[in-house]
Coordinates of C-alpha atoms in Angstrom, one line a residue:
X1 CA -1.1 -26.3 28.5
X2 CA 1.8 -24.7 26.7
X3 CA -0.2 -23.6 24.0
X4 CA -2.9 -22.5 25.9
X5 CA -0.4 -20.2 28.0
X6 CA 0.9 -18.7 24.3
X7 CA -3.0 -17.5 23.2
X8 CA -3.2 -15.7 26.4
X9 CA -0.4 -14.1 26.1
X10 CA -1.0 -13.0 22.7
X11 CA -4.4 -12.0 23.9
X12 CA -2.8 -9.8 26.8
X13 CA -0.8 -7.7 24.3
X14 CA -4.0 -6.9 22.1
X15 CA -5.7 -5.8 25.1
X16 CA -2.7 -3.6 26.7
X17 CA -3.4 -1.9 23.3
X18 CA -6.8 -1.3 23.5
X19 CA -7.5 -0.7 27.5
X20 CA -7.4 3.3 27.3
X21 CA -9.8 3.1 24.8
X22 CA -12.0 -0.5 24.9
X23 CA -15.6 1.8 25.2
X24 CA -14.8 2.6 21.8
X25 CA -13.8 -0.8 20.0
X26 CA -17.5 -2.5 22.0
X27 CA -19.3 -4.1 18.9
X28 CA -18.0 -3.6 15.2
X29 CA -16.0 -0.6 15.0
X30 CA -13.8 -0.5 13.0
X31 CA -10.3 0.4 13.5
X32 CA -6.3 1.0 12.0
X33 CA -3.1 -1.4 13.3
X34 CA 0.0 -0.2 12.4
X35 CA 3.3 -1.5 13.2
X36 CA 7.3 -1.8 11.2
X37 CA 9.5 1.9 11.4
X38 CA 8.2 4.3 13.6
X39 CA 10.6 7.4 11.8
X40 CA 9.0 10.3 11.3
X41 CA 5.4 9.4 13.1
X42 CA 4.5 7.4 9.7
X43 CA 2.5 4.7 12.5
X44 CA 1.0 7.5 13.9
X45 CA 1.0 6.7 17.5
X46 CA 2.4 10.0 18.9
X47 CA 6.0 8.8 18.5
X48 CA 9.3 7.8 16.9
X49 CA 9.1 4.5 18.3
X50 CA 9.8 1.3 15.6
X51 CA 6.4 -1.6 16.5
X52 CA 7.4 -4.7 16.2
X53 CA 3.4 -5.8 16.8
X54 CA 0.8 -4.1 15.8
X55 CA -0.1 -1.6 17.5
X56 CA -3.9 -0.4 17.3
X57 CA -5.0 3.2 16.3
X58 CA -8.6 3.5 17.7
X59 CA -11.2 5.9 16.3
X60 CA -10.8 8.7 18.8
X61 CA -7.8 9.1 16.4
X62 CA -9.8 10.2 13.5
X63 CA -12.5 12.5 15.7
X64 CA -14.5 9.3 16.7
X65 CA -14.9 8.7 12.6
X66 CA -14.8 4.7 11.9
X67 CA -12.4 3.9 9.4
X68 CA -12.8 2.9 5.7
X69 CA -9.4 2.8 4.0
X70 CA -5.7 2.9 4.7
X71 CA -3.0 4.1 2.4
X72 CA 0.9 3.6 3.7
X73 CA 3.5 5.5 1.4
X74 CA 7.1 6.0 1.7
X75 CA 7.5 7.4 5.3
X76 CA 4.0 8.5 5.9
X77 CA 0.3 7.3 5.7
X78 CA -3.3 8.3 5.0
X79 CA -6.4 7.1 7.1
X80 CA -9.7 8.2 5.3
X81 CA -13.0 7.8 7.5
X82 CA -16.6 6.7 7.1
X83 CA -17.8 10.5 6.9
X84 CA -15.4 10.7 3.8
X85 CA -12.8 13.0 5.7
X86 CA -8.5 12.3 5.3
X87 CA -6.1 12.2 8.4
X88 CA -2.5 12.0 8.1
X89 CA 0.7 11.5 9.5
X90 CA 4.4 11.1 8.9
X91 CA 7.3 12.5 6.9
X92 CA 6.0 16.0 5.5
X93 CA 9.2 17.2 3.9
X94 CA 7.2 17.6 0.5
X95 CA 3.7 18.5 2.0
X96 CA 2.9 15.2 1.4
X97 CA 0.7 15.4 4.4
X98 CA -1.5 18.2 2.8
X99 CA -2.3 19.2 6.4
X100 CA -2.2 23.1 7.5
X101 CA 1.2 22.4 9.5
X102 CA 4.5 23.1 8.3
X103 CA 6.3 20.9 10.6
X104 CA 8.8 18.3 9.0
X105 CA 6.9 15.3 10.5
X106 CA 4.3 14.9 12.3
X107 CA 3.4 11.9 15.1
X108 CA -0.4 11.7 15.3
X109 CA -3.1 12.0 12.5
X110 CA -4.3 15.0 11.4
X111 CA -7.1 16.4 9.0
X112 CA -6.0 16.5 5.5
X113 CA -6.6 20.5 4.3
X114 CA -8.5 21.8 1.5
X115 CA -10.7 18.9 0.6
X116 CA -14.2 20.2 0.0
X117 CA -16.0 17.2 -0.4
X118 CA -16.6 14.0 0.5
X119 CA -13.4 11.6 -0.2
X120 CA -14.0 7.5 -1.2
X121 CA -10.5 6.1 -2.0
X122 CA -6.7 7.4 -1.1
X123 CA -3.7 6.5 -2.2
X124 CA 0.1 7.5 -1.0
X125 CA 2.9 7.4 -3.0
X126 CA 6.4 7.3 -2.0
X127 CA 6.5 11.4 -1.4
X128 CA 3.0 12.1 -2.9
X129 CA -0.4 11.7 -2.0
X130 CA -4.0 11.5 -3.5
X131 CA -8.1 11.5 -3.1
X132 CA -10.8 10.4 -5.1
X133 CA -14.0 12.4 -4.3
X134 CA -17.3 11.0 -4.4
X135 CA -18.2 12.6 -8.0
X136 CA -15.3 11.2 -9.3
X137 CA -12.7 14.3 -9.0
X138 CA -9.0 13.6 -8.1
X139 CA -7.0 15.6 -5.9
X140 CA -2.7 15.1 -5.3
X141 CA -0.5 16.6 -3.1
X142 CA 3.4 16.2 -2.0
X143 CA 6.5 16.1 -4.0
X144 CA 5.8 17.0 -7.9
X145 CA 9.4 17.5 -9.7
X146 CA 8.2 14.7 -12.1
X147 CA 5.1 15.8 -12.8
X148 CA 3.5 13.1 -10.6
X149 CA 0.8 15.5 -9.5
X150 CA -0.3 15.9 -12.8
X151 CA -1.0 19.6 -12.5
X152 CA 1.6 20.5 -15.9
X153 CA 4.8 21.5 -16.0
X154 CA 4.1 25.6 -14.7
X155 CA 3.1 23.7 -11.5
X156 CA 5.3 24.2 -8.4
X157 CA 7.6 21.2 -7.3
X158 CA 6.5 20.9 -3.7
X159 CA 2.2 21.2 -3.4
X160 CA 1.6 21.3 0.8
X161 CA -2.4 21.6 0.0
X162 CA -4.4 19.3 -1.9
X163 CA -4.8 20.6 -5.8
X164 CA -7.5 19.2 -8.0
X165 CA -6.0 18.2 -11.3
X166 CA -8.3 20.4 -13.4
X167 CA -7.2 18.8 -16.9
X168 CA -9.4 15.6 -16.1
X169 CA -12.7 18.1 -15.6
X170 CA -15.5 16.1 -16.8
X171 CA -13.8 12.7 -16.5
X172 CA -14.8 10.2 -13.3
X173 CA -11.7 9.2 -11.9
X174 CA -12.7 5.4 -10.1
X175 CA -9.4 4.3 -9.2
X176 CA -5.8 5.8 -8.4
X177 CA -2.3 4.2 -7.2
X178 CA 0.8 6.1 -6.6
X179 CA 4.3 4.6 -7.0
X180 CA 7.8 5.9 -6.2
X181 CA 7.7 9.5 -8.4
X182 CA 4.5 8.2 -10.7
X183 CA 0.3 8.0 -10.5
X184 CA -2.0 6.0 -12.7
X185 CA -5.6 6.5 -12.5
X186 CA -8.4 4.6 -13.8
X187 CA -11.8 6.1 -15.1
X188 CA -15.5 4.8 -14.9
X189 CA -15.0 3.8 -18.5
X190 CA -11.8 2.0 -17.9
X191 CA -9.8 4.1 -19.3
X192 CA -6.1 4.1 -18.0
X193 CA -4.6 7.4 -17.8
X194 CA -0.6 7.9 -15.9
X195 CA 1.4 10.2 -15.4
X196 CA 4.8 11.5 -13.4
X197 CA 8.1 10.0 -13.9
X198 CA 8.7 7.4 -17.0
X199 CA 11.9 6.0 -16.0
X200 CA 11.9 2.4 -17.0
X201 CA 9.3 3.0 -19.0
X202 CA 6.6 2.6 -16.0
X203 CA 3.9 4.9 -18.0
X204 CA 3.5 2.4 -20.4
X205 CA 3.8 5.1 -23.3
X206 CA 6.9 4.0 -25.2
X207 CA 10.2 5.9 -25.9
X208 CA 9.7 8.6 -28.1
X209 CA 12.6 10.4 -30.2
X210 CA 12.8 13.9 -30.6
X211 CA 14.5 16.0 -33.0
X212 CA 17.8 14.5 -34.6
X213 CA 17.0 11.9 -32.8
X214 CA 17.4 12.6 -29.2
X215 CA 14.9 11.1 -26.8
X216 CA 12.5 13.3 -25.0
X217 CA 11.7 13.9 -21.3
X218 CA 10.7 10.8 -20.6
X219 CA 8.2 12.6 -17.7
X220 CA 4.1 13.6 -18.5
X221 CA 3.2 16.2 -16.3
X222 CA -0.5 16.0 -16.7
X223 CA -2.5 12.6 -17.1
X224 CA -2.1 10.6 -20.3
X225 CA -3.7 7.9 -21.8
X226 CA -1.8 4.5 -22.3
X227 CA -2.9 4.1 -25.7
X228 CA -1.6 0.5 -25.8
X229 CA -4.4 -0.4 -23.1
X230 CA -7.3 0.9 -25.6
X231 CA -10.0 -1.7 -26.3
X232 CA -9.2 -3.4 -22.6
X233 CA -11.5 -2.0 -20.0
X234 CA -9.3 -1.9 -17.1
X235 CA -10.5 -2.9 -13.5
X236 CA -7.4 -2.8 -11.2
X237 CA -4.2 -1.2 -11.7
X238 CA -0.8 -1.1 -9.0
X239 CA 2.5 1.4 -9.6
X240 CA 5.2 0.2 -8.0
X241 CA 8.6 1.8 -7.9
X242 CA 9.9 1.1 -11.6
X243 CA 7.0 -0.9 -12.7
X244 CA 3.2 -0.7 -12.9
X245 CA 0.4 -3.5 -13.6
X246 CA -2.9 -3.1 -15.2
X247 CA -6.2 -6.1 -15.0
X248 CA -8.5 -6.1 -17.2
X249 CA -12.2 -6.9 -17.1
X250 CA -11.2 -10.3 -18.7
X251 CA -8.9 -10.9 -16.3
X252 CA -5.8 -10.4 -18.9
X253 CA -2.5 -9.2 -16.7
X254 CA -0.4 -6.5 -18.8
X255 CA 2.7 -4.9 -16.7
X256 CA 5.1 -2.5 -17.7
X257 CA 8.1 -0.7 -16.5
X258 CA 11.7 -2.2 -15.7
X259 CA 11.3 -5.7 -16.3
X260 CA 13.9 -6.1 -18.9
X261 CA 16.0 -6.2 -15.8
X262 CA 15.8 -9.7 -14.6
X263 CA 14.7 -8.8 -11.4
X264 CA 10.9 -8.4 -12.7
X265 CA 11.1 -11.7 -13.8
X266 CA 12.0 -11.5 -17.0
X267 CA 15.0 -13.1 -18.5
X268 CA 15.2 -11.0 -21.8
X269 CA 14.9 -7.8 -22.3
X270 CA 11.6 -6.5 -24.4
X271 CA 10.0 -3.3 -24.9
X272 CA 9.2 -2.7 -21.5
X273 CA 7.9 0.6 -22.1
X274 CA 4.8 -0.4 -23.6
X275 CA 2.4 -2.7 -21.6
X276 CA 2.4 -6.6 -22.2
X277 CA 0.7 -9.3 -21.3
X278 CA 1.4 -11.9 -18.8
X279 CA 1.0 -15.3 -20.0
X280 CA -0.2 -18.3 -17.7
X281 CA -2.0 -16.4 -15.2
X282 CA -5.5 -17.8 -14.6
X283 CA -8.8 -15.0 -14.8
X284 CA -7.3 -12.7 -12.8
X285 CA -8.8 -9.8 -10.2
X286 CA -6.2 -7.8 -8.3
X287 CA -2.8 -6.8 -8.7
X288 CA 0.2 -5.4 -6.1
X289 CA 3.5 -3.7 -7.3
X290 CA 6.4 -3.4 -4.4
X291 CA 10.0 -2.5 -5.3
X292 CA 10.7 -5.2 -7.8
X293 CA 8.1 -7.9 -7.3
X294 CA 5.0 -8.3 -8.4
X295 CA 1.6 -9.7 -6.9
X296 CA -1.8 -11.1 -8.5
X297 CA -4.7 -12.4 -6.9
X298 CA -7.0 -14.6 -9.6
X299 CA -10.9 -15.0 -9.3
X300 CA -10.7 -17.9 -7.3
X301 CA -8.2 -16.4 -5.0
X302 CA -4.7 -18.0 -5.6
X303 CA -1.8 -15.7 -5.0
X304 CA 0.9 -15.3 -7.9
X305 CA 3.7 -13.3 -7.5
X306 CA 7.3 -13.2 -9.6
X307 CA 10.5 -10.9 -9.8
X308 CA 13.0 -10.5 -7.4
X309 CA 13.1 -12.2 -4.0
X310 CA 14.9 -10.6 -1.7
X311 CA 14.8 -11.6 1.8
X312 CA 12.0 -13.7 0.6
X313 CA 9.3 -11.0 -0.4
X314 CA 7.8 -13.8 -2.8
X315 CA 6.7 -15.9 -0.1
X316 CA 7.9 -19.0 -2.0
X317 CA 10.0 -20.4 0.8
X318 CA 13.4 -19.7 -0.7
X319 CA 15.2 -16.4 -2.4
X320 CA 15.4 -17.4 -5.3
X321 CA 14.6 -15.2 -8.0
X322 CA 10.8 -16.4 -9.9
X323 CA 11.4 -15.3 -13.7
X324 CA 7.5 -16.4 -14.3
X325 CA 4.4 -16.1 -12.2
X326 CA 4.2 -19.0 -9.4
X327 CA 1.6 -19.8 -6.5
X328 CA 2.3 -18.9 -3.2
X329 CA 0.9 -22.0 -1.2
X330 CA 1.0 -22.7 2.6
X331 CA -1.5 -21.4 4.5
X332 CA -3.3 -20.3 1.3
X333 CA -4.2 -24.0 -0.3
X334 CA -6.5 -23.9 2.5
X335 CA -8.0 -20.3 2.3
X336 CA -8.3 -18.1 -0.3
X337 CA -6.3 -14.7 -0.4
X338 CA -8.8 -11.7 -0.4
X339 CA -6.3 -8.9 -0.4
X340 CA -2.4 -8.1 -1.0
X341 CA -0.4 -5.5 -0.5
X342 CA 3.8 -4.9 -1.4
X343 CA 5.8 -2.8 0.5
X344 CA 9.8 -2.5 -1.0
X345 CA 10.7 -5.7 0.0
X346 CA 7.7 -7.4 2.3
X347 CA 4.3 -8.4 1.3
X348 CA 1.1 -8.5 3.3
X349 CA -2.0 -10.4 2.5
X350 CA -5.4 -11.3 4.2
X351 CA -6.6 -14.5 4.1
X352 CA -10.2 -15.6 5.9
X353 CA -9.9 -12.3 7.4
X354 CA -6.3 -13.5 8.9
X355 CA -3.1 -11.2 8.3
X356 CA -0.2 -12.7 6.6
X357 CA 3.5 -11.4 6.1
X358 CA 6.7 -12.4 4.6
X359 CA 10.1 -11.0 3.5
X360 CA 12.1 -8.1 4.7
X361 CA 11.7 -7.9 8.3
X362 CA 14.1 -4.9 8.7
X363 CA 17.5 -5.9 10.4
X364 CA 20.4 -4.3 9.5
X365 CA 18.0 -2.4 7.0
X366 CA 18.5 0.9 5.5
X367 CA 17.2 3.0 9.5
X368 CA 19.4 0.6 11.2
X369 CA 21.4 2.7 13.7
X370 CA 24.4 1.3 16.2
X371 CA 22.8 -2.1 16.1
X372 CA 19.0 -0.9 16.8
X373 CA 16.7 -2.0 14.1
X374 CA 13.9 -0.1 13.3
X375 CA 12.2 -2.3 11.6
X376 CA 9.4 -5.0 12.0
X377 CA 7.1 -4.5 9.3
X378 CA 6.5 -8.2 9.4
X379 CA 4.5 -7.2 12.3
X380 CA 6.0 -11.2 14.0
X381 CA 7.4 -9.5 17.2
X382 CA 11.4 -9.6 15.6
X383 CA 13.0 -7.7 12.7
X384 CA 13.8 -11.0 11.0
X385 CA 13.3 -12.0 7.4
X386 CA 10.3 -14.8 6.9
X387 CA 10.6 -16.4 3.7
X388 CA 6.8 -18.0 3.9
X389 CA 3.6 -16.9 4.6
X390 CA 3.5 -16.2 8.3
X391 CA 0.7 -15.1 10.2
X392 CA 0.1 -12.4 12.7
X393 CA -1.6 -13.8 15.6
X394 CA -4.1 -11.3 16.5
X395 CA -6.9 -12.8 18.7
X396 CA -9.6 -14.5 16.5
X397 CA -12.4 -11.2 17.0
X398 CA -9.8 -9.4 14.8
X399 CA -11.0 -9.5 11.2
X400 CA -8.5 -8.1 9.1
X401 CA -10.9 -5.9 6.2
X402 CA -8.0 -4.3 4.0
X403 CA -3.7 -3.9 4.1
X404 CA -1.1 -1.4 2.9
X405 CA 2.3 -2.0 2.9
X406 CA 4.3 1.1 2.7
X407 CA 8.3 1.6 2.4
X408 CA 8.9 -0.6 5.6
X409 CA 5.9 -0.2 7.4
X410 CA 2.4 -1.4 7.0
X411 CA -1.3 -1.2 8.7
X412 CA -4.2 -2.9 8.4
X413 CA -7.7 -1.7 8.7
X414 CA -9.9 -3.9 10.7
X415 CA -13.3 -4.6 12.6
X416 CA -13.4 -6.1 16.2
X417 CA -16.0 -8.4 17.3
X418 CA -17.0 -9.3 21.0
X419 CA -15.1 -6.8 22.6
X420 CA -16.2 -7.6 26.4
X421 CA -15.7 -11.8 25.7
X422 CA -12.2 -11.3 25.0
X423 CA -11.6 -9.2 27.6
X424 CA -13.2 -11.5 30.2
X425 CA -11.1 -14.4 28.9
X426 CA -8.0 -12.7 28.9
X427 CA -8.2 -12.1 32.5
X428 CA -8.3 -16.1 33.6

């Protein structure tokens, strides 16, 4: 009886979320969920307020549009629709929004500005943003004193309106990912360009010395090929903060970036500049970079991670730091893991269309203020740290399709089935 009294409960908060709006969620629709620190309107529900539990963003958000992809960066976050149109909302100090508002922040999602044509894949960065069009073209916005934009070094510092980054004319961009102050894009060829920052060597270009020796910028300020990666036809590629990762089509990992620092999991120092391969890692498909750990899914769905384990972002059940690639069991011996995201220090993953989290709940984080948290991007209704695979108990018409974890928040995009049946059953 006690556990039937829990599910109803549980049941009774996803509904308090959705009764202004249940017309709209009858069916399939899709639909965003968004929950951790509320600063700055990054969740996007018309306030500063921290969410514990998600908290649902229906479609009358986006102008009725269903959702097809979320992007959570450092204090803001993209939503792009169906209709291939970008809303945003957030932190806007570096026109990261790319909306037609100068406001510092701003607490509900608005049209992204001066995108002409229809947009398939976002990505957001910690203070930049991007947009893949549907021929292939790439726009970026936000904060560019690295040259993460890619738009060369005469290029302002701070871009408010989406740019198209003109050098890659004639080239189909088919994937993008933004890290802390870098981009790396992927073409149709599987080519891998990046760009931006190359502290730690996370461009994966290698040092260079200039004259008498002294060692250049180590930024690119427009997109470069990693000519290490030549011959591998990339499929999937992460930036993180001081790291990136790269898959190939044979399923060959190669990272790169700070990982002479034991904290990426390596316990001497190489040439980290340069990309290298992972070794032990079955045929692998997807890849996930957060602040200094690293994520892999493999073909037949297992979850690696390594690197640092702070307040136990690995999911391993314990702190302790994983200097090679290890298996994050529990709940996923039984199900495979279709998706993962890393935020700085959490990680979010979907599972038979289930949400899990782990890691950094957010007390006494970084926002904390006289003793009020205002975190809970674990999404578990506390600002605790979970150092296994927990998951979120939405009710079971909730299919979870894809995650982002940002700085320390995160939001899932999702389809709801049955609408009316859950409601009727809430109600007994």
């Amino acid at each position: 009886m006690i556990v039937g009294r829990a599910v109803t409960k549980r049941s009774l908060w996803f509904v308090r979320w959705i009764s202004v709006s249940s017309v709209e969620l009858n069916g399939k629709q899709r639909f965003a969920a968004l929950w951790g620190n509320g600063d700055h309107g990054r969740l996007g529900h018309g306030s500063l307020e921290s969410q514990w539990r998600p908290n649902v963003l229906p479609s009358s958000a986006f102008d009725n549009q269903n959702l097809r992809e979320i992007a959570c960066g450092g204090a803001h976050s993209l939503f792009l629709t169906d209709h291939g149109r970008v809303y945003a909302s957030g932190l806007n100090d570096y026109g990261q929004l790319g909306v037609s508002d100068d406001r510092a922040y701003i607490t509900e999602p608005l049209g992204v500005a001066g995108l002409p044509k229809e947009i398939v894949k976002v990505s957001a960065g910690y203070h930049h943003s991007s947009a893949i069009t549907v021929d292939g073209e790439l726009y970026m916005w936000g904060k560019n004193t690295n040259g993460q934009l890619g738009l060369g070094k005469k290029a302002a510092t701070v871009l408010s309106i989406p740019n198209k980054v003109e050098c890659l004319n004639g080239v189909t961009i088919k994937i993008i990912s933004l890290g802390f102050e870098h981009s790396i894009a992927v073409t149709d060829k599987g080519e891998t360009l990046s760009w931006g920052g190359g502290q730690s060597g996370r461009l994966g270009h290698g040092h260079q010395s200039g004259i008498f020796g002294l060692i250049k910028s180590d930024s690119e300020y427009t997109p470069r090929l990693i000519k290490e990666l030549e011959g591998l036809k990339v499929k999937n590629a992460s930036a993180g903060m001081l790291h990136s990762v790269c898959i190939s089509e044979n399923g060959s990992v190669h990272i790169f970036g700070e990982r002479g620092n034991k904290k990426l999991g390596f316990s001497e120092a190489s040439n980290s500049s340069l990309p290298s391969m992972i070794d032990g890692l079955p045929y692998s498909e997807k890849a996930a970079c957060g602040g200094y750990h690293t994520c892999v899914i493999t073909g037949g769905g297992e979850l690696y991670v390594w690197g640092t384990n702070e307040n136990g972002c690995l999911g391993i059940g314990s702190t302790d730091v994983a200097h090679l690639p290890e298996r994050v069991e529990g709940p996923f011996l039984r199900q495979s893991v279709s998706e993962v995201s890393c935020g700085w220090k959490h990680t979010a993953a979907i599972s038979g269309g289930n949400v899990y989290t782990w890691g950094w709940g957010g007390s006494h984080g970084t926002f904390s203020v006289d003793g009020h948290s205002s975190g809970g991007q674990l999404g578990q209704g506390n600002d605790v740290d979970y150092i296994k695979p927990t998951k979120i108990n939405f009710p079971r018409h909730v299919k979870a399709l894809q995650v982002s974890c940002g700085f320390n928040h995160t939001a899932i995009h999702s389809a709801m089935h049955d609408m009316e049946g859950l409601q009727s059953r809430s109600h007994i």
